Amino acid sequence: MIPIDILYLVDRLETVLNAGQRVPFTNKIMVDERECLDIVDQMRIVVPEEIKQARRVSQDRDRITGQAQEEAERILARAQEQADRMMDEQGLLDRAHDREREIVEEAETHGQQIRDDAEQYALEILEDLNRRLGGVLNQVQGGIEALRPRLPAAARGASSAGRDTRDGFDELDER
């Protein structure tokens, strides 16, 4: 059976009604009852099908619109999540940079403190060594001075000549 358009059936019914004969002195028309009933039967068949199609189209439209709305909401939610994540990441990145600067500053301060402490320690050790060596040098000088007046001048010259082979102690005599 070929699908018949409802508008075609309405046009056919109108043609049958226009082709009917008027009853004199009334507003009535005589039409072929069988042909009118046949058209009405066809309308009963076609109208529900067209209504079904219209409902399907309407439901499809609603379904597609709903799906599009859901997809739009999902896209917006994902975009918002991504924006939030990027903001969180940027916040984390900013905090990480701040912490990095703090650590570098602390390390530089700590390093400078260690250098200052090391220099102070080295100075204290050198000053102590200088005091000790100064005391030893004074004792050596005192020993030299104490022995010099006892030896005659000729012996001092001869002993200096004979000391050339003794580990360079003659330098201490010359002071």
Tab-separated table of N, CA and C in Angstrom:
chain	number	residue	atom	x	y	z
A	1	MET	N	0.838	-1.181	0.000
A	1	MET	CA	0.000	0.000	0.000
A	1	MET	C	0.881	1.241	0.000
A	2	ILE	N	0.587	2.134	-0.880
A	2	ILE	CA	1.341	3.372	-1.016
A	2	ILE	C	0.848	4.344	0.050
A	3	PRO	N	1.793	4.952	0.785
A	3	PRO	CA	1.342	5.901	1.791
A	3	PRO	C	0.643	7.094	1.133
A	4	ILE	N	-0.493	7.436	1.706
A	4	ILE	CA	-1.300	8.534	1.164
A	4	ILE	C	-1.168	9.718	2.110
A	5	ASP	N	-1.005	10.876	1.520
A	5	ASP	CA	-0.861	12.101	2.289
A	5	ASP	C	-2.226	12.547	2.779
A	6	ILE	N	-2.300	12.996	4.023
A	6	ILE	CA	-3.570	13.436	4.609
A	6	ILE	C	-4.140	14.620	3.853
A	7	LEU	N	-3.289	15.496	3.373
A	7	LEU	CA	-3.777	16.658	2.629
A	7	LEU	C	-4.429	16.235	1.310
A	8	TYR	N	-3.904	15.208	0.686
A	8	TYR	CA	-4.501	14.677	-0.543
A	8	TYR	C	-5.921	14.178	-0.253
A	9	LEU	N	-6.067	13.465	0.894
A	9	LEU	CA	-7.388	12.946	1.252
A	9	LEU	C	-8.367	14.082	1.564
A	10	VAL	N	-7.918	15.104	2.219
A	10	VAL	CA	-8.781	16.264	2.505
A	10	VAL	C	-9.223	16.909	1.196
A	11	ASP	N	-8.279	17.062	0.263
A	11	ASP	CA	-8.622	17.639	-1.041
A	11	ASP	C	-9.652	16.767	-1.760
A	12	ARG	N	-9.517	15.451	-1.701
A	12	ARG	CA	-10.473	14.534	-2.341
A	12	ARG	C	-11.862	14.663	-1.725
A	13	LEU	N	-11.898	14.756	-0.372
A	13	LEU	CA	-13.181	14.898	0.315
A	13	LEU	C	-13.849	16.210	-0.088
A	14	GLU	N	-13.054	17.249	-0.188
A	14	GLU	CA	-13.607	18.539	-0.610
A	14	GLU	C	-14.152	18.458	-2.024
A	15	THR	N	-13.470	17.760	-2.903
A	15	THR	CA	-13.921	17.588	-4.289
A	15	THR	C	-15.244	16.833	-4.322
A	16	VAL	N	-15.380	15.772	-3.522
A	16	VAL	CA	-16.628	14.997	-3.479
A	16	VAL	C	-17.769	15.891	-2.976
A	17	LEU	N	-17.492	16.694	-1.943
A	17	LEU	CA	-18.533	17.576	-1.407
A	17	LEU	C	-18.930	18.649	-2.424
A	18	ASN	N	-17.980	19.191	-3.142
A	18	ASN	CA	-18.269	20.202	-4.159
A	18	ASN	C	-19.003	19.594	-5.352
A	19	ALA	N	-18.768	18.323	-5.598
A	19	ALA	CA	-19.412	17.650	-6.732
A	19	ALA	C	-20.839	17.190	-6.370
A	20	GLY	N	-21.192	17.285	-5.081
A	20	GLY	CA	-22.522	16.838	-4.657
A	20	GLY	C	-23.619	17.749	-5.202
A	21	GLN	N	-24.835	17.190	-5.224
A	21	GLN	CA	-25.970	17.951	-5.737
A	21	GLN	C	-26.699	18.608	-4.578
A	22	ARG	N	-27.087	19.853	-4.812
A	22	ARG	CA	-27.799	20.600	-3.799
A	22	ARG	C	-29.258	20.181	-3.778
A	23	VAL	N	-29.765	20.110	-2.553
A	23	VAL	CA	-31.194	19.827	-2.374
A	23	VAL	C	-31.896	21.196	-2.427
A	24	PRO	N	-32.883	21.307	-3.314
A	24	PRO	CA	-33.516	22.607	-3.467
A	24	PRO	C	-34.154	23.092	-2.159
A	25	PHE	N	-34.071	24.371	-1.921
A	25	PHE	CA	-34.645	25.095	-0.802
A	25	PHE	C	-34.027	24.708	0.552
A	26	THR	N	-32.816	24.105	0.565
A	26	THR	CA	-32.117	23.764	1.815
A	26	THR	C	-30.628	24.059	1.646
A	27	ASN	N	-29.954	23.946	2.731
A	27	ASN	CA	-28.492	24.087	2.705
A	27	ASN	C	-27.822	22.715	2.638
A	28	LYS	N	-28.519	21.753	2.182
A	28	LYS	CA	-28.014	20.392	2.165
A	28	LYS	C	-27.518	20.014	0.780
A	29	ILE	N	-26.566	19.052	0.808
A	29	ILE	CA	-25.987	18.558	-0.431
A	29	ILE	C	-26.075	17.051	-0.392
A	30	MET	N	-26.360	16.470	-1.540
A	30	MET	CA	-26.371	15.009	-1.641
A	30	MET	C	-25.022	14.594	-2.220
A	31	VAL	N	-24.360	13.695	-1.490
A	31	VAL	CA	-23.037	13.221	-1.929
A	31	VAL	C	-23.062	11.717	-1.982
A	32	ASP	N	-22.064	11.169	-2.643
A	32	ASP	CA	-21.950	9.705	-2.723
A	32	ASP	C	-21.443	9.238	-1.366
A	33	GLU	N	-22.323	8.612	-0.618
A	33	GLU	CA	-22.019	8.168	0.742
A	33	GLU	C	-20.839	7.205	0.740
A	34	ARG	N	-20.843	6.273	-0.157
A	34	ARG	CA	-19.794	5.251	-0.203
A	34	ARG	C	-18.430	5.890	-0.427
A	35	GLU	N	-18.349	6.847	-1.348
A	35	GLU	CA	-17.074	7.496	-1.652
A	35	GLU	C	-16.615	8.314	-0.441
A	36	CYS	N	-17.507	9.026	0.234
A	36	CYS	CA	-17.145	9.812	1.416
A	36	CYS	C	-16.650	8.907	2.536
A	37	LEU	N	-17.355	7.785	2.764
A	37	LEU	CA	-16.948	6.854	3.821
A	37	LEU	C	-15.596	6.217	3.495
A	38	ASP	N	-15.360	5.963	2.234
A	38	ASP	CA	-14.068	5.397	1.810
A	38	ASP	C	-12.940	6.398	2.120
A	39	ILE	N	-13.159	7.663	1.827
A	39	ILE	CA	-12.165	8.698	2.109
A	39	ILE	C	-11.955	8.815	3.623
A	40	VAL	N	-13.055	8.777	4.396
A	40	VAL	CA	-12.933	8.872	5.856
A	40	VAL	C	-12.160	7.676	6.389
A	41	ASP	N	-12.414	6.480	5.870
A	41	ASP	CA	-11.659	5.293	6.302
A	41	ASP	C	-10.164	5.459	6.004
A	42	GLN	N	-9.866	5.946	4.826
A	42	GLN	CA	-8.463	6.168	4.471
A	42	GLN	C	-7.834	7.212	5.411
A	43	MET	N	-8.632	8.239	5.792
A	43	MET	CA	-8.131	9.261	6.714
A	43	MET	C	-7.838	8.644	8.071
A	44	ARG	N	-8.701	7.728	8.502
A	44	ARG	CA	-8.468	7.063	9.782
A	44	ARG	C	-7.156	6.274	9.757
A	45	ILE	N	-6.851	5.726	8.649
A	45	ILE	CA	-5.607	4.954	8.526
A	45	ILE	C	-4.408	5.921	8.460
A	46	VAL	N	-4.542	6.959	7.662
A	46	VAL	CA	-3.421	7.871	7.421
A	46	VAL	C	-3.171	8.787	8.624
A	47	VAL	N	-4.218	9.309	9.226
A	47	VAL	CA	-4.032	10.268	10.312
A	47	VAL	C	-3.246	9.666	11.465
A	48	PRO	N	-3.580	8.487	11.975
A	48	PRO	CA	-2.775	7.943	13.068
A	48	PRO	C	-1.310	7.746	12.667
A	49	GLU	N	-1.079	7.334	11.420
A	49	GLU	CA	0.311	7.141	10.978
A	49	GLU	C	1.056	8.469	10.947
A	50	GLU	N	0.399	9.500	10.452
A	50	GLU	CA	1.036	10.807	10.411
A	50	GLU	C	1.225	11.356	11.824
A	51	ILE	N	0.255	11.075	12.685
A	51	ILE	CA	0.411	11.503	14.077
A	51	ILE	C	1.580	10.758	14.712
A	52	LYS	N	1.661	9.455	14.419
A	52	LYS	CA	2.792	8.675	14.930
A	52	LYS	C	4.112	9.257	14.418
A	53	GLN	N	4.156	9.576	13.116
A	53	GLN	CA	5.379	10.153	12.549
A	53	GLN	C	5.689	11.507	13.192
A	54	ALA	N	4.638	12.298	13.365
A	54	ALA	CA	4.840	13.609	13.992
A	54	ALA	C	5.346	13.433	15.415
A	55	ARG	N	4.757	12.471	16.137
A	55	ARG	CA	5.228	12.202	17.496
A	55	ARG	C	6.682	11.745	17.480
A	56	ARG	N	7.006	10.849	16.543
A	56	ARG	CA	8.394	10.375	16.436
A	56	ARG	C	9.336	11.526	16.134
A	57	VAL	N	8.926	12.381	15.198
A	57	VAL	CA	9.762	13.542	14.865
A	57	VAL	C	9.913	14.430	16.092
A	58	SER	N	8.804	14.661	16.788
A	58	SER	CA	8.846	15.488	17.994
A	58	SER	C	9.720	14.843	19.067
A	59	GLN	N	9.555	13.520	19.253
A	59	GLN	CA	10.372	12.816	20.242
A	59	GLN	C	11.842	12.823	19.834
A	60	ASP	N	12.100	12.608	18.535
A	60	ASP	CA	13.487	12.659	18.053
A	60	ASP	C	14.083	14.046	18.282
A	61	ARG	N	13.262	15.065	17.985
A	61	ARG	CA	13.729	16.436	18.204
A	61	ARG	C	14.036	16.652	19.685
A	62	ASP	N	13.113	16.204	20.553
A	62	ASP	CA	13.330	16.361	21.995
A	62	ASP	C	14.557	15.584	22.456
A	63	ARG	N	14.686	14.352	21.927
A	63	ARG	CA	15.841	13.524	22.299
A	63	ARG	C	17.141	14.177	21.835
A	64	ILE	N	17.178	14.642	20.599
A	64	ILE	CA	18.383	15.278	20.056
A	64	ILE	C	18.680	16.564	20.823
A	65	THR	N	17.626	17.325	21.110
A	65	THR	CA	17.816	18.549	21.879
A	65	THR	C	18.352	18.224	23.274
A	66	GLY	N	17.776	17.190	23.898
A	66	GLY	CA	18.249	16.772	25.221
A	66	GLY	C	19.697	16.307	25.182
A	67	GLN	N	20.028	15.510	24.151
A	67	GLN	CA	21.409	15.043	24.023
A	67	GLN	C	22.355	16.215	23.801
A	68	ALA	N	21.919	17.156	22.967
A	68	ALA	CA	22.763	18.331	22.711
A	68	ALA	C	22.946	19.139	23.998
A	69	GLN	N	21.868	19.259	24.779
A	69	GLN	CA	21.949	19.986	26.042
A	69	GLN	C	22.898	19.272	27.008
A	70	GLU	N	22.756	17.937	27.103
A	70	GLU	CA	23.638	17.160	27.986
A	70	GLU	C	25.090	17.283	27.548
A	71	GLU	N	25.306	17.200	26.236
A	71	GLU	CA	26.676	17.320	25.710
A	71	GLU	C	27.236	18.706	26.010
A	72	ALA	N	26.398	19.725	25.839
A	72	ALA	CA	26.835	21.086	26.147
A	72	ALA	C	27.186	21.211	27.628
A	73	GLU	N	26.371	20.610	28.490
A	73	GLU	CA	26.649	20.653	29.929
A	73	GLU	C	27.933	19.900	30.257
A	74	ARG	N	28.154	18.746	29.601
A	74	ARG	CA	29.393	17.989	29.817
A	74	ARG	C	30.608	18.798	29.367
A	75	ILE	N	30.472	19.441	28.214
A	75	ILE	CA	31.585	20.241	27.697
A	75	ILE	C	31.881	21.394	28.650
A	76	LEU	N	30.821	22.050	29.112
A	76	LEU	CA	31.015	23.155	30.062
A	76	LEU	C	31.636	22.654	31.361
A	77	ALA	N	31.170	21.498	31.845
A	77	ALA	CA	31.725	20.946	33.091
A	77	ALA	C	33.207	20.610	32.903
A	78	ARG	N	33.542	19.988	31.767
A	78	ARG	CA	34.946	19.665	31.499
A	78	ARG	C	35.785	20.927	31.377
A	79	ALA	N	35.237	21.930	30.718
A	79	ALA	CA	35.966	23.191	30.574
A	79	ALA	C	36.183	23.832	31.945
A	80	GLN	N	35.147	23.788	32.782
A	80	GLN	CA	35.276	24.357	34.128
A	80	GLN	C	36.308	23.574	34.942
A	81	GLU	N	36.257	22.229	34.832
A	81	GLU	CA	37.234	21.400	35.547
A	81	GLU	C	38.644	21.711	35.072
A	82	GLN	N	38.792	21.833	33.760
A	82	GLN	CA	40.121	22.127	33.220
A	82	GLN	C	40.585	23.509	33.674
A	83	ALA	N	39.676	24.469	33.665
A	83	ALA	CA	40.043	25.814	34.135
A	83	ALA	C	40.432	25.769	35.609
A	84	ASP	N	39.643	25.025	36.412
A	84	ASP	CA	39.970	24.897	37.836
A	84	ASP	C	41.313	24.215	38.027
A	85	ARG	N	41.543	23.154	37.247
A	85	ARG	CA	42.811	22.421	37.356
A	85	ARG	C	43.980	23.327	36.965
A	86	MET	N	43.772	24.097	35.903
A	86	MET	CA	44.838	25.004	35.481
A	86	MET	C	45.098	26.067	36.544
A	87	MET	N	44.032	26.546	37.155
A	87	MET	CA	44.204	27.525	38.225
A	87	MET	C	44.916	26.879	39.414
A	88	ASP	N	44.518	25.634	39.736
A	88	ASP	CA	45.192	24.927	40.829
A	88	ASP	C	46.655	24.703	40.488
A	89	GLU	N	46.902	24.269	39.245
A	89	GLU	CA	48.283	24.029	38.829
A	89	GLU	C	49.072	25.331	38.866
A	90	GLN	N	48.452	26.424	38.410
A	90	GLN	CA	49.139	27.715	38.435
A	90	GLN	C	49.411	28.123	39.876
A	91	GLY	N	48.398	27.876	40.749
A	91	GLY	CA	48.598	28.183	42.164
A	91	GLY	C	49.717	27.344	42.750
A	92	LEU	N	49.704	26.054	42.389
A	92	LEU	CA	50.778	25.171	42.866
A	92	LEU	C	52.117	25.619	42.312
A	93	LEU	N	52.116	26.000	41.057
A	93	LEU	CA	53.357	26.450	40.432
A	93	LEU	C	53.856	27.727	41.102
A	94	ASP	N	52.935	28.647	41.383
A	94	ASP	CA	53.334	29.879	42.076
A	94	ASP	C	53.884	29.562	43.465
A	95	ARG	N	53.181	28.664	44.181
A	95	ARG	CA	53.656	28.296	45.519
A	95	ARG	C	55.007	27.592	45.430
A	96	ALA	N	55.195	26.760	44.405
A	96	ALA	CA	56.473	26.064	44.239
A	96	ALA	C	57.596	27.069	43.959
A	97	HIS	N	57.316	28.076	43.125
A	97	HIS	CA	58.322	29.101	42.853
A	97	HIS	C	58.637	29.891	44.125
A	98	ASP	N	57.597	30.218	44.880
A	98	ASP	CA	57.825	30.935	46.142
A	98	ASP	C	58.687	30.101	47.080
A	99	ARG	N	58.351	28.803	47.197
A	99	ARG	CA	59.119	27.912	48.079
A	99	ARG	C	60.550	27.773	47.579
A	100	GLU	N	60.703	27.694	46.253
A	100	GLU	CA	62.038	27.602	45.666
A	100	GLU	C	62.868	28.829	46.047
A	101	ARG	N	62.277	30.024	45.924
A	101	ARG	CA	62.985	31.252	46.300
A	101	ARG	C	63.353	31.238	47.783
A	102	GLU	N	62.419	30.772	48.622
A	102	GLU	CA	62.693	30.700	50.059
A	102	GLU	C	63.870	29.765	50.331
A	103	ILE	N	63.861	28.596	49.687
A	103	ILE	CA	64.930	27.607	49.900
A	103	ILE	C	66.269	28.177	49.449
A	104	VAL	N	66.281	28.841	48.281
A	104	VAL	CA	67.531	29.423	47.780
A	104	VAL	C	68.031	30.494	48.744
A	105	GLU	N	67.112	31.349	49.217
A	105	GLU	CA	67.517	32.397	50.163
A	105	GLU	C	68.051	31.782	51.456
A	106	GLU	N	67.358	30.747	51.960
A	106	GLU	CA	67.826	30.080	53.175
A	106	GLU	C	69.195	29.452	52.949
A	107	ALA	N	69.376	28.819	51.778
A	107	ALA	CA	70.658	28.181	51.478
A	107	ALA	C	71.776	29.222	51.383
A	108	GLU	N	71.478	30.349	50.740
A	108	GLU	CA	72.491	31.396	50.632
A	108	GLU	C	72.835	31.956	52.012
A	109	THR	N	71.805	32.188	52.820
A	109	THR	CA	72.046	32.698	54.180
A	109	THR	C	72.842	31.686	54.987
A	110	HIS	N	72.435	30.426	54.906
A	110	HIS	CA	73.126	29.363	55.646
A	110	HIS	C	74.567	29.221	55.146
A	111	GLY	N	74.756	29.271	53.832
A	111	GLY	CA	76.102	29.176	53.256
A	111	GLY	C	76.979	30.321	53.714
A	112	GLN	N	76.412	31.531	53.732
A	112	GLN	CA	77.183	32.695	54.189
A	112	GLN	C	77.543	32.536	55.662
A	113	GLN	N	76.618	32.023	56.458
A	113	GLN	CA	76.886	31.801	57.886
A	113	GLN	C	78.010	30.781	58.063
A	114	ILE	N	77.967	29.705	57.254
A	114	ILE	CA	79.018	28.680	57.333
A	114	ILE	C	80.367	29.289	56.936
A	115	ARG	N	80.383	30.116	55.870
A	115	ARG	CA	81.641	30.765	55.460
A	115	ARG	C	82.160	31.680	56.562
A	116	ASP	N	81.247	32.477	57.128
A	116	ASP	CA	81.658	33.386	58.208
A	116	ASP	C	82.216	32.600	59.391
A	117	ASP	N	81.516	31.504	59.766
A	117	ASP	CA	81.983	30.686	60.892
A	117	ASP	C	83.339	30.052	60.575
A	118	ALA	N	83.511	29.572	59.325
A	118	ALA	CA	84.778	28.941	58.935
A	118	ALA	C	85.917	29.958	58.971
A	119	GLU	N	85.647	31.163	58.484
A	119	GLU	CA	86.674	32.198	58.505
A	119	GLU	C	87.028	32.581	59.942
A	120	GLN	N	86.026	32.683	60.804
A	120	GLN	CA	86.272	33.011	62.216
A	120	GLN	C	87.097	31.913	62.863
A	121	TYR	N	86.760	30.646	62.580
A	121	TYR	CA	87.510	29.514	63.134
A	121	TYR	C	88.959	29.540	62.643
A	122	ALA	N	89.146	29.774	61.330
A	122	ALA	CA	90.500	29.814	60.773
A	122	ALA	C	91.300	30.950	61.410
A	123	LEU	N	90.658	32.100	61.600
A	123	LEU	CA	91.337	33.227	62.237
A	123	LEU	C	91.762	32.873	63.658
A	124	GLU	N	90.867	32.233	64.410
A	124	GLU	CA	91.192	31.848	65.778
A	124	GLU	C	92.355	30.859	65.805
A	125	ILE	N	92.344	29.863	64.895
A	125	ILE	CA	93.429	28.877	64.830
A	125	ILE	C	94.743	29.563	64.467
A	126	LEU	N	94.719	30.458	63.475
A	126	LEU	CA	95.946	31.148	63.070
A	126	LEU	C	96.470	32.052	64.186
A	127	GLU	N	95.560	32.748	64.876
A	127	GLU	CA	96.003	33.599	65.991
A	127	GLU	C	96.617	32.741	67.101
A	128	ASP	N	95.996	31.598	67.406
A	128	ASP	CA	96.544	30.690	68.420
A	128	ASP	C	97.912	30.167	67.978
A	129	LEU	N	98.013	29.760	66.730
A	129	LEU	CA	99.281	29.268	66.181
A	129	LEU	C	100.334	30.381	66.245
A	130	ASN	N	99.938	31.595	65.917
A	130	ASN	CA	100.860	32.728	65.987
A	130	ASN	C	101.347	32.935	67.418
A	131	ARG	N	100.430	32.848	68.401
A	131	ARG	CA	100.844	32.995	69.806
A	131	ARG	C	101.824	31.896	70.193
A	132	ARG	N	101.485	30.662	69.822
A	132	ARG	CA	102.354	29.537	70.191
A	132	ARG	C	103.717	29.653	69.510
A	133	LEU	N	103.669	29.910	68.187
A	133	LEU	CA	104.933	30.038	67.466
A	133	LEU	C	105.722	31.252	67.959
A	134	GLY	N	104.995	32.302	68.300
A	134	GLY	CA	105.657	33.493	68.837
A	134	GLY	C	106.370	33.160	70.136
A	135	GLY	N	105.710	32.372	70.978
A	135	GLY	CA	106.337	31.956	72.239
A	135	GLY	C	107.553	31.090	71.993
A	136	VAL	N	107.461	30.151	71.060
A	136	VAL	CA	108.588	29.281	70.730
A	136	VAL	C	109.715	30.115	70.136
A	137	LEU	N	109.381	31.045	69.246
A	137	LEU	CA	110.391	31.895	68.624
A	137	LEU	C	111.087	32.759	69.690
A	138	ASN	N	110.299	33.251	70.648
A	138	ASN	CA	110.896	34.039	71.732
A	138	ASN	C	111.857	33.173	72.551
A	139	GLN	N	111.490	31.932	72.808
A	139	GLN	CA	112.369	31.025	73.568
A	139	GLN	C	113.647	30.766	72.787
A	140	VAL	N	113.513	30.536	71.476
A	140	VAL	CA	114.697	30.295	70.641
A	140	VAL	C	115.580	31.538	70.651
A	141	GLN	N	114.965	32.701	70.473
A	141	GLN	CA	115.726	33.951	70.491
A	141	GLN	C	116.421	34.130	71.848
A	142	GLY	N	115.661	33.818	72.900
A	142	GLY	CA	116.244	33.925	74.243
A	142	GLY	C	117.431	32.981	74.407
A	143	GLY	N	117.310	31.769	73.894
A	143	GLY	CA	118.414	30.803	73.970
A	143	GLY	C	119.623	31.289	73.204
A	144	ILE	N	119.420	31.835	72.041
A	144	ILE	CA	120.525	32.356	71.232
A	144	ILE	C	121.214	33.497	71.976
A	145	GLU	N	120.400	34.405	72.488
A	145	GLU	CA	120.949	35.568	73.197
A	145	GLU	C	121.714	35.121	74.453
A	146	ALA	N	121.204	34.078	75.091
A	146	ALA	CA	121.876	33.603	76.301
A	146	ALA	C	123.214	32.954	75.962
A	147	LEU	N	123.327	32.279	74.843
A	147	LEU	CA	124.566	31.595	74.483
A	147	LEU	C	125.576	32.527	73.820
A	148	ARG	N	125.213	33.551	73.219
A	148	ARG	CA	126.102	34.442	72.503
A	148	ARG	C	127.146	35.087	73.423
A	149	PRO	N	126.787	35.656	74.530
A	149	PRO	CA	127.814	36.322	75.337
A	149	PRO	C	128.824	35.316	75.881
A	150	ARG	N	128.519	34.077	76.017
A	150	ARG	CA	129.437	33.106	76.602
A	150	ARG	C	130.551	32.721	75.651
A	151	LEU	N	130.238	32.684	74.359
A	151	LEU	CA	131.261	32.276	73.391
A	151	LEU	C	132.102	33.473	72.976
A	152	PRO	N	133.415	33.254	72.796
A	152	PRO	CA	134.222	34.358	72.288
A	152	PRO	C	133.837	34.653	70.841
A	153	ALA	N	134.134	35.834	70.358
A	153	ALA	CA	133.731	36.267	69.030
A	153	ALA	C	134.366	35.406	67.961
A	154	ALA	N	135.607	34.971	68.112
A	154	ALA	CA	136.262	34.123	67.120
A	154	ALA	C	135.591	32.776	67.061
A	155	ALA	N	135.165	32.259	68.211
A	155	ALA	CA	134.509	30.959	68.234
A	155	ALA	C	133.136	31.047	67.582
A	156	ARG	N	132.501	32.177	67.778
A	156	ARG	CA	131.179	32.333	67.164
A	156	ARG	C	131.306	32.317	65.660
A	157	GLY	N	132.346	32.949	65.086
A	157	GLY	CA	132.548	32.970	63.645
A	157	GLY	C	132.897	31.587	63.135
A	158	ALA	N	133.757	30.845	63.894
A	158	ALA	CA	134.157	29.511	63.474
A	158	ALA	C	132.992	28.555	63.573
A	159	SER	N	132.198	28.712	64.623
A	159	SER	CA	131.072	27.801	64.763
A	159	SER	C	130.035	28.063	63.688
A	160	SER	N	129.955	29.323	63.220
A	160	SER	CA	129.002	29.623	62.150
A	160	SER	C	129.467	28.981	60.868
A	161	ALA	N	130.799	28.967	60.644
A	161	ALA	CA	131.307	28.365	59.419
A	161	ALA	C	131.121	26.872	59.466
A	162	GLY	N	131.228	26.268	60.624
A	162	GLY	CA	131.097	24.826	60.750
A	162	GLY	C	129.648	24.373	60.743
A	163	ARG	N	128.724	25.277	60.887
A	163	ARG	CA	127.305	24.900	60.956
A	163	ARG	C	126.636	24.877	59.599
A	164	ASP	N	127.340	25.003	58.528
A	164	ASP	CA	126.722	25.043	57.213
A	164	ASP	C	125.963	23.764	56.895
A	165	THR	N	126.345	22.688	57.509
A	165	THR	CA	125.712	21.410	57.183
A	165	THR	C	124.557	21.090	58.113
A	166	ARG	N	124.166	21.948	59.019
A	166	ARG	CA	123.142	21.637	60.015
A	166	ARG	C	121.799	22.251	59.649
A	167	ASP	N	121.002	21.704	58.897
A	167	ASP	CA	119.587	21.972	58.626
A	167	ASP	C	119.188	23.444	58.588
A	168	GLY	N	120.045	24.362	58.256
A	168	GLY	CA	119.675	25.763	58.096
A	168	GLY	C	119.398	26.507	59.373
A	169	PHE	N	119.987	26.069	60.523
A	169	PHE	CA	119.746	26.779	61.773
A	169	PHE	C	120.552	28.065	61.843
A	170	ASP	N	121.505	28.291	60.900
A	170	ASP	CA	122.313	29.483	60.942
A	170	ASP	C	121.456	30.729	60.708
A	171	GLU	N	120.330	30.584	60.045
A	171	GLU	CA	119.454	31.727	59.821
A	171	GLU	C	118.978	32.269	61.144
A	172	LEU	N	118.755	31.393	62.118
A	172	LEU	CA	118.281	31.854	63.406
A	172	LEU	C	119.376	32.677	64.095
A	173	ASP	N	120.665	32.334	63.876
A	173	ASP	CA	121.753	33.103	64.473
A	173	ASP	C	121.819	34.504	63.905
A	174	GLU	N	121.507	34.664	62.639
A	174	GLU	CA	121.636	35.950	61.995
A	174	GLU	C	120.567	36.916	62.453
A	175	ARG	N	119.496	36.461	63.006
A	175	ARG	CA	118.404	37.333	63.477
A	175	ARG	C	118.866	37.970	64.694
